[in-house]
């Protein structure tokens, strides 16, 4: 079983829809990251969370430490949001654990 | 302030050859992490290094793979006698301190090096 589970694996949305991607983890963590990987392969760190909620433009990330769960929300989705979104947690030891990613396609 | 620089971006090798992938961390970052992304799979941790020290190599295959981060110059991931199964994207990330828990988005990824083994 992976330390980090994401859902859904694949997601197709119409432009303008509100999108939610979920991440559950089973290890103790000190921080959680949401990453974005574009078709070209480059990876960008969108958020780092250790508690509560963060907002950046149309992106919102929340984390519930007690429930070991985080969500990434995209409001007013746009085709340029199409990418793979990866949840990563910094657990005990010196490494990140990664979810397998959620592939998002936003259709115009 | 350049980000994490990885090169080459694409590397083609024949079975049995050696592959060397380089990673220059962001200025001010002294911690380097290497990850591998196999086709259709997620990122997997390989190794964590500080200058001149391997801190955690628990994700490295036991044979043919090695990594270093010398006092001067980039971190290097070396794969000897490559096999087709080594074909993957190799990502490097850097942070200014262990754990990447301080500040916002302190973990910075490079664009990756894509290795193809023929």
PDB file of C-alpha atoms in Angstrom:
ATOM      1  CA  UNK A   1       0.000   0.000   0.000  1.00  0.00           C
ATOM      2  CA  UNK A   2       1.304   3.448  -0.902  1.00  0.00           C
ATOM      3  CA  UNK A   3       1.928   5.896   1.871  1.00  0.00           C
ATOM      4  CA  UNK A   4       0.088   8.512  -0.185  1.00  0.00           C
ATOM      5  CA  UNK A   5      -3.137   7.854  -2.047  1.00  0.00           C
ATOM      6  CA  UNK A   6      -4.719  10.278  -4.479  1.00  0.00           C
ATOM      7  CA  UNK A   7      -8.125  10.350  -6.066  1.00  0.00           C
ATOM      8  CA  UNK A   8      -9.295  10.459  -8.694  1.00  0.00           C
ATOM      9  CA  UNK A   9      -6.538   9.089 -10.922  1.00  0.00           C
ATOM     10  CA  UNK A  10      -7.993  10.780 -13.976  1.00  0.00           C
ATOM     11  CA  UNK A  11     -10.346  13.699 -14.185  1.00  0.00           C
ATOM     12  CA  UNK A  12     -11.970  15.415 -17.151  1.00  0.00           C
ATOM     13  CA  UNK A  13     -13.817  18.663 -16.615  1.00  0.00           C
ATOM     14  CA  UNK A  14     -15.495  21.319 -18.690  1.00  0.00           C
ATOM     15  CA  UNK A  15     -13.962  24.758 -18.650  1.00  0.00           C
ATOM     16  CA  UNK A  16     -15.316  26.746 -15.730  1.00  0.00           C
ATOM     17  CA  UNK A  17     -16.036  23.776 -13.484  1.00  0.00           C
ATOM     18  CA  UNK A  18     -14.923  23.578  -9.865  1.00  0.00           C
ATOM     19  CA  UNK A  19     -12.404  20.780  -9.413  1.00  0.00           C
ATOM     20  CA  UNK A  20     -11.340  18.886  -6.310  1.00  0.00           C
ATOM     21  CA  UNK A  21      -8.434  16.468  -6.033  1.00  0.00           C
ATOM     22  CA  UNK A  22      -8.018  14.485  -2.830  1.00  0.00           C
ATOM     23  CA  UNK A  23      -4.964  13.153  -1.050  1.00  0.00           C
ATOM     24  CA  UNK A  24      -4.838  10.806   1.918  1.00  0.00           C
ATOM     25  CA  UNK A  25      -1.657   9.717   3.631  1.00  0.00           C
ATOM     26  CA  UNK A  26      -0.798   7.121   6.222  1.00  0.00           C
ATOM     27  CA  UNK A  27       2.481   8.404   7.664  1.00  0.00           C
ATOM     28  CA  UNK A  28       3.186  11.132  10.164  1.00  0.00           C
ATOM     29  CA  UNK A  29       4.170  14.233   8.306  1.00  0.00           C
ATOM     30  CA  UNK A  30       5.626  17.644   8.917  1.00  0.00           C
ATOM     31  CA  UNK A  31       4.537  19.137   5.602  1.00  0.00           C
ATOM     32  CA  UNK A  32       2.524  18.347   2.500  1.00  0.00           C
ATOM     33  CA  UNK A  33       3.188  19.668  -0.994  1.00  0.00           C
ATOM     34  CA  UNK A  34       0.972  19.890  -4.018  1.00  0.00           C
ATOM     35  CA  UNK A  35       2.972  19.668  -7.233  1.00  0.00           C
ATOM     36  CA  UNK A  36       1.967  20.306 -10.817  1.00  0.00           C
ATOM     37  CA  UNK A  37       3.565  18.436 -13.689  1.00  0.00           C
ATOM     38  CA  UNK A  38       2.843  19.716 -17.178  1.00  0.00           C
ATOM     39  CA  UNK A  39       2.866  17.564 -20.319  1.00  0.00           C
ATOM     40  CA  UNK A  40       6.415  18.706 -21.007  1.00  0.00           C
ATOM     41  CA  UNK A  41       7.384  17.041 -17.737  1.00  0.00           C
ATOM     42  CA  UNK A  42       8.532  19.973 -15.655  1.00  0.00           C
ATOM     43  CA  UNK A  43       7.399  19.990 -12.025  1.00  0.00           C
ATOM     44  CA  UNK A  44       6.315  23.050 -10.116  1.00  0.00           C
ATOM     45  CA  UNK A  45       5.575  23.184  -6.415  1.00  0.00           C
ATOM     46  CA  UNK A  46       2.182  24.852  -5.999  1.00  0.00           C
ATOM     47  CA  UNK A  47       1.728  24.762  -2.236  1.00  0.00           C
ATOM     48  CA  UNK A  48       3.393  23.652   0.922  1.00  0.00           C
ATOM     49  CA  UNK A  49       1.024  23.091   3.847  1.00  0.00           C
ATOM     50  CA  UNK A  50       1.455  22.065   7.429  1.00  0.00           C
ATOM     51  CA  UNK A  51      -1.983  23.165   8.615  1.00  0.00           C
ATOM     52  CA  UNK A  52      -5.142  24.954   7.538  1.00  0.00           C
ATOM     53  CA  UNK A  53      -5.629  26.398   4.121  1.00  0.00           C
ATOM     54  CA  UNK A  54      -3.719  28.323   1.473  1.00  0.00           C
ATOM     55  CA  UNK A  55      -4.952  30.164  -1.594  1.00  0.00           C
ATOM     56  CA  UNK A  56      -3.077  31.245  -4.681  1.00  0.00           C
ATOM     57  CA  UNK A  57      -5.152  32.708  -7.467  1.00  0.00           C
ATOM     58  CA  UNK A  58      -7.746  30.125  -8.466  1.00  0.00           C
ATOM     59  CA  UNK A  59      -6.051  27.376  -6.490  1.00  0.00           C
ATOM     60  CA  UNK A  60      -6.932  26.495  -2.918  1.00  0.00           C
ATOM     61  CA  UNK A  61      -5.262  23.814  -0.822  1.00  0.00           C
ATOM     62  CA  UNK A  62      -6.501  22.537   2.521  1.00  0.00           C
ATOM     63  CA  UNK A  63      -5.143  20.039   4.984  1.00  0.00           C
ATOM     64  CA  UNK A  64      -6.677  18.216   7.943  1.00  0.00           C
ATOM     65  CA  UNK A  65      -3.836  16.832  10.025  1.00  0.00           C
ATOM     66  CA  UNK A  66      -6.098  14.785  12.301  1.00  0.00           C
ATOM     67  CA  UNK A  67      -7.752  13.054   9.358  1.00  0.00           C
ATOM     68  CA  UNK A  68      -4.501  12.831   7.352  1.00  0.00           C
ATOM     69  CA  UNK A  69      -6.199  14.324   4.344  1.00  0.00           C
ATOM     70  CA  UNK A  70      -5.613  17.195   1.964  1.00  0.00           C
ATOM     71  CA  UNK A  71      -7.567  18.598  -0.945  1.00  0.00           C
ATOM     72  CA  UNK A  72      -6.583  20.750  -3.889  1.00  0.00           C
ATOM     73  CA  UNK A  73      -9.367  22.826  -5.388  1.00  0.00           C
ATOM     74  CA  UNK A  74      -9.356  24.676  -8.689  1.00  0.00           C
ATOM     75  CA  UNK A  75     -12.058  27.264  -9.199  1.00  0.00           C
ATOM     76  CA  UNK A  76     -13.204  28.348 -12.668  1.00  0.00           C
ATOM     77  CA  UNK A  77     -11.025  25.725 -14.319  1.00  0.00           C
ATOM     78  CA  UNK A  78      -9.317  26.525 -17.598  1.00  0.00           C
ATOM     79  CA  UNK A  79      -7.695  24.344 -20.286  1.00  0.00           C
ATOM     80  CA  UNK A  80      -4.285  25.608 -19.203  1.00  0.00           C
ATOM     81  CA  UNK A  81      -4.893  23.895 -15.854  1.00  0.00           C
ATOM     82  CA  UNK A  82      -4.589  20.559 -17.670  1.00  0.00           C
ATOM     83  CA  UNK A  83      -1.687  18.779 -15.999  1.00  0.00           C
ATOM     84  CA  UNK A  84      -0.855  16.044 -13.549  1.00  0.00           C
ATOM     85  CA  UNK A  85      -1.261  17.093  -9.924  1.00  0.00           C
ATOM     86  CA  UNK A  86       0.866  15.249  -7.407  1.00  0.00           C
ATOM     87  CA  UNK A  87       0.516  15.161  -3.659  1.00  0.00           C
ATOM     88  CA  UNK A  88       3.793  14.739  -1.765  1.00  0.00           C
ATOM     89  CA  UNK A  89       4.318  14.452   1.979  1.00  0.00           C
ATOM     90  CA  UNK A  90       7.470  14.980   3.967  1.00  0.00           C
ATOM     91  CA  UNK A  91       7.354  12.114   6.407  1.00  0.00           C
ATOM     92  CA  UNK A  92       9.636  10.695   9.026  1.00  0.00           C
ATOM     93  CA  UNK A  93      13.123  10.163   7.717  1.00  0.00           C
ATOM     94  CA  UNK A  94      14.611  12.288   5.022  1.00  0.00           C
ATOM     95  CA  UNK A  95      12.365  11.771   2.069  1.00  0.00           C
ATOM     96  CA  UNK A  96       9.172  12.648   0.373  1.00  0.00           C
ATOM     97  CA  UNK A  97       6.436  10.160  -0.322  1.00  0.00           C
ATOM     98  CA  UNK A  98       4.521  10.815  -3.523  1.00  0.00           C
ATOM     99  CA  UNK A  99       1.054  10.022  -4.713  1.00  0.00           C
ATOM    100  CA  UNK A 100       0.781   8.605  -8.210  1.00  0.00           C
ATOM    101  CA  UNK A 101      -0.817  11.799  -9.429  1.00  0.00           C
ATOM    102  CA  UNK A 102      -4.148  12.943 -10.790  1.00  0.00           C
ATOM    103  CA  UNK A 103      -4.267  13.606 -14.500  1.00  0.00           C
ATOM    104  CA  UNK A 104      -6.568  16.558 -15.135  1.00  0.00           C
ATOM    105  CA  UNK A 105      -7.905  17.485 -18.554  1.00  0.00           C
ATOM    106  CA  UNK A 106     -10.009  20.622 -18.873  1.00  0.00           C
ATOM    107  CA  UNK A 107     -12.017  20.780 -22.081  1.00  0.00           C
ATOM    108  CA  UNK A 108     -12.850  24.169 -23.613  1.00  0.00           C
TER     109      UNK A 108
ATOM    110  CA  UNK B   1      18.461  33.615  -9.621  1.00  0.00           C
ATOM    111  CA  UNK B   2      18.396  30.510 -11.759  1.00  0.00           C
ATOM    112  CA  UNK B   3      16.335  27.597 -10.551  1.00  0.00           C
ATOM    113  CA  UNK B   4      17.484  24.019 -10.340  1.00  0.00           C
ATOM    114  CA  UNK B   5      19.415  23.226 -13.494  1.00  0.00           C
ATOM    115  CA  UNK B   6      19.503  19.713 -14.825  1.00  0.00           C
ATOM    116  CA  UNK B   7      21.395  18.466 -17.824  1.00  0.00           C
ATOM    117  CA  UNK B   8      21.227  16.900 -20.187  1.00  0.00           C
ATOM    118  CA  UNK B   9      17.479  17.254 -20.708  1.00  0.00           C
ATOM    119  CA  UNK B  10      17.476  14.208 -22.939  1.00  0.00           C
ATOM    120  CA  UNK B  11      20.009  11.412 -23.016  1.00  0.00           C
ATOM    121  CA  UNK B  12      20.036   8.338 -25.228  1.00  0.00           C
ATOM    122  CA  UNK B  13      22.246   5.422 -24.347  1.00  0.00           C
ATOM    123  CA  UNK B  14      22.664   1.877 -25.614  1.00  0.00           C
ATOM    124  CA  UNK B  15      22.488  -1.018 -23.218  1.00  0.00           C
ATOM    125  CA  UNK B  16      25.715  -1.387 -21.293  1.00  0.00           C
ATOM    126  CA  UNK B  17      26.788   2.242 -21.580  1.00  0.00           C
ATOM    127  CA  UNK B  18      27.039   4.695 -18.727  1.00  0.00           C
ATOM    128  CA  UNK B  19      24.680   7.581 -18.081  1.00  0.00           C
ATOM    129  CA  UNK B  20      25.623  10.663 -16.093  1.00  0.00           C
ATOM    130  CA  UNK B  21      22.965  13.146 -15.072  1.00  0.00           C
ATOM    131  CA  UNK B  22      23.870  16.470 -13.522  1.00  0.00           C
ATOM    132  CA  UNK B  23      21.987  18.736 -11.176  1.00  0.00           C
ATOM    133  CA  UNK B  24      22.953  22.199 -10.019  1.00  0.00           C
ATOM    134  CA  UNK B  25      20.785  23.263  -7.077  1.00  0.00           C
ATOM    135  CA  UNK B  26      19.347  26.691  -6.610  1.00  0.00           C
ATOM    136  CA  UNK B  27      21.725  29.280  -5.249  1.00  0.00           C
ATOM    137  CA  UNK B  28      21.700  29.016  -1.486  1.00  0.00           C
ATOM    138  CA  UNK B  29      20.347  25.468  -1.462  1.00  0.00           C
ATOM    139  CA  UNK B  30      22.605  22.844   0.053  1.00  0.00           C
ATOM    140  CA  UNK B  31      20.264  19.855   0.005  1.00  0.00           C
ATOM    141  CA  UNK B  32      19.697  17.845  -3.148  1.00  0.00           C
ATOM    142  CA  UNK B  33      17.215  15.069  -3.801  1.00  0.00           C
ATOM    143  CA  UNK B  34      17.008  12.761  -6.793  1.00  0.00           C
ATOM    144  CA  UNK B  35      13.763  11.148  -7.902  1.00  0.00           C
ATOM    145  CA  UNK B  36      12.911   8.754 -10.693  1.00  0.00           C
ATOM    146  CA  UNK B  37       9.673   8.704 -12.606  1.00  0.00           C
ATOM    147  CA  UNK B  38       9.158   5.543 -14.592  1.00  0.00           C
ATOM    148  CA  UNK B  39       6.711   5.614 -17.497  1.00  0.00           C
ATOM    149  CA  UNK B  40       3.129   5.559 -16.232  1.00  0.00           C
ATOM    150  CA  UNK B  41       4.294   5.660 -12.614  1.00  0.00           C
ATOM    151  CA  UNK B  42       4.680   8.245  -9.914  1.00  0.00           C
ATOM    152  CA  UNK B  43       7.818   9.847  -8.584  1.00  0.00           C
ATOM    153  CA  UNK B  44      10.008   7.662  -6.413  1.00  0.00           C
ATOM    154  CA  UNK B  45      12.670   8.884  -4.035  1.00  0.00           C
ATOM    155  CA  UNK B  46      16.186   7.735  -4.834  1.00  0.00           C
ATOM    156  CA  UNK B  47      18.747   9.625  -2.780  1.00  0.00           C
ATOM    157  CA  UNK B  48      19.216  12.671  -0.573  1.00  0.00           C
ATOM    158  CA  UNK B  49      22.556  14.435  -0.456  1.00  0.00           C
ATOM    159  CA  UNK B  50      24.217  17.386   1.144  1.00  0.00           C
ATOM    160  CA  UNK B  51      27.572  18.710   0.056  1.00  0.00           C
ATOM    161  CA  UNK B  52      30.064  15.816   0.140  1.00  0.00           C
ATOM    162  CA  UNK B  53      27.632  13.608   2.066  1.00  0.00           C
ATOM    163  CA  UNK B  54      25.017  11.037   1.176  1.00  0.00           C
ATOM    164  CA  UNK B  55      22.340  11.383   3.824  1.00  0.00           C
ATOM    165  CA  UNK B  56      19.824   8.802   2.651  1.00  0.00           C
ATOM    166  CA  UNK B  57      20.207   6.464  -0.292  1.00  0.00           C
ATOM    167  CA  UNK B  58      17.447   4.060   0.665  1.00  0.00           C
ATOM    168  CA  UNK B  59      15.731   4.512  -2.693  1.00  0.00           C
ATOM    169  CA  UNK B  60      18.762   3.755  -4.822  1.00  0.00           C
ATOM    170  CA  UNK B  61      19.034   0.404  -6.584  1.00  0.00           C
ATOM    171  CA  UNK B  62      21.794  -1.607  -4.938  1.00  0.00           C
ATOM    172  CA  UNK B  63      23.832  -2.024  -8.102  1.00  0.00           C
ATOM    173  CA  UNK B  64      24.917   0.206 -10.977  1.00  0.00           C
ATOM    174  CA  UNK B  65      23.543   3.430  -9.450  1.00  0.00           C
ATOM    175  CA  UNK B  66      25.578   5.981  -7.539  1.00  0.00           C
ATOM    176  CA  UNK B  67      25.262   9.640  -6.623  1.00  0.00           C
ATOM    177  CA  UNK B  68      27.557  12.337  -5.403  1.00  0.00           C
ATOM    178  CA  UNK B  69      27.409  15.994  -4.486  1.00  0.00           C
ATOM    179  CA  UNK B  70      30.981  17.271  -4.396  1.00  0.00           C
ATOM    180  CA  UNK B  71      32.163  20.374  -2.618  1.00  0.00           C
ATOM    181  CA  UNK B  72      32.445  22.118  -5.951  1.00  0.00           C
ATOM    182  CA  UNK B  73      30.201  21.502  -8.921  1.00  0.00           C
ATOM    183  CA  UNK B  74      26.866  19.856  -9.514  1.00  0.00           C
ATOM    184  CA  UNK B  75      25.380  16.749  -8.031  1.00  0.00           C
ATOM    185  CA  UNK B  76      25.789  13.769 -10.339  1.00  0.00           C
ATOM    186  CA  UNK B  77      23.621  10.686 -10.655  1.00  0.00           C
ATOM    187  CA  UNK B  78      25.574   7.949 -12.379  1.00  0.00           C
ATOM    188  CA  UNK B  79      24.096   4.818 -13.878  1.00  0.00           C
ATOM    189  CA  UNK B  80      26.549   2.207 -15.056  1.00  0.00           C
ATOM    190  CA  UNK B  81      25.795  -0.502 -17.604  1.00  0.00           C
ATOM    191  CA  UNK B  82      22.343   0.860 -18.339  1.00  0.00           C
ATOM    192  CA  UNK B  83      19.474  -1.472 -19.153  1.00  0.00           C
ATOM    193  CA  UNK B  84      16.169  -0.744 -20.850  1.00  0.00           C
ATOM    194  CA  UNK B  85      14.412  -0.647 -17.492  1.00  0.00           C
ATOM    195  CA  UNK B  86      16.475   2.410 -16.552  1.00  0.00           C
ATOM    196  CA  UNK B  87      14.592   4.451 -19.160  1.00  0.00           C
ATOM    197  CA  UNK B  88      12.799   7.089 -17.115  1.00  0.00           C
ATOM    198  CA  UNK B  89      12.690  10.743 -16.210  1.00  0.00           C
ATOM    199  CA  UNK B  90      15.116  11.625 -13.453  1.00  0.00           C
ATOM    200  CA  UNK B  91      14.246  14.698 -11.430  1.00  0.00           C
ATOM    201  CA  UNK B  92      16.418  16.636  -9.078  1.00  0.00           C
ATOM    202  CA  UNK B  93      15.087  18.949  -6.387  1.00  0.00           C
ATOM    203  CA  UNK B  94      16.839  21.195  -3.935  1.00  0.00           C
ATOM    204  CA  UNK B  95      16.005  22.888  -0.674  1.00  0.00           C
ATOM    205  CA  UNK B  96      17.856  25.242   1.619  1.00  0.00           C
ATOM    206  CA  UNK B  97      17.524  22.992   4.633  1.00  0.00           C
ATOM    207  CA  UNK B  98      16.472  19.502   5.605  1.00  0.00           C
ATOM    208  CA  UNK B  99      12.816  18.669   5.622  1.00  0.00           C
ATOM    209  CA  UNK B 100      11.679  21.548   3.455  1.00  0.00           C
ATOM    210  CA  UNK B 101       9.305  22.586   6.180  1.00  0.00           C
ATOM    211  CA  UNK B 102      10.159  26.222   6.522  1.00  0.00           C
ATOM    212  CA  UNK B 103       8.953  29.021   4.375  1.00  0.00           C
ATOM    213  CA  UNK B 104       6.802  28.626   1.350  1.00  0.00           C
ATOM    214  CA  UNK B 105       7.539  26.212  -1.459  1.00  0.00           C
ATOM    215  CA  UNK B 106      11.174  25.816  -0.558  1.00  0.00           C
ATOM    216  CA  UNK B 107      11.452  22.585  -2.494  1.00  0.00           C
ATOM    217  CA  UNK B 108      12.362  23.459  -6.076  1.00  0.00           C
ATOM    218  CA  UNK B 109      12.424  20.927  -8.869  1.00  0.00           C
ATOM    219  CA  UNK B 110      14.537  20.850 -11.967  1.00  0.00           C
ATOM    220  CA  UNK B 111      12.999  20.208 -15.368  1.00  0.00           C
ATOM    221  CA  UNK B 112      14.193  16.623 -15.358  1.00  0.00           C
ATOM    222  CA  UNK B 113      16.513  14.511 -17.478  1.00  0.00           C
ATOM    223  CA  UNK B 114      14.906  11.944 -19.709  1.00  0.00           C
ATOM    224  CA  UNK B 115      16.995   8.854 -20.212  1.00  0.00           C
ATOM    225  CA  UNK B 116      16.198   6.495 -23.058  1.00  0.00           C
ATOM    226  CA  UNK B 117      18.044   3.223 -23.235  1.00  0.00           C
ATOM    227  CA  UNK B 118      17.985   1.565 -26.652  1.00  0.00           C
TER     228      UNK B 118
END
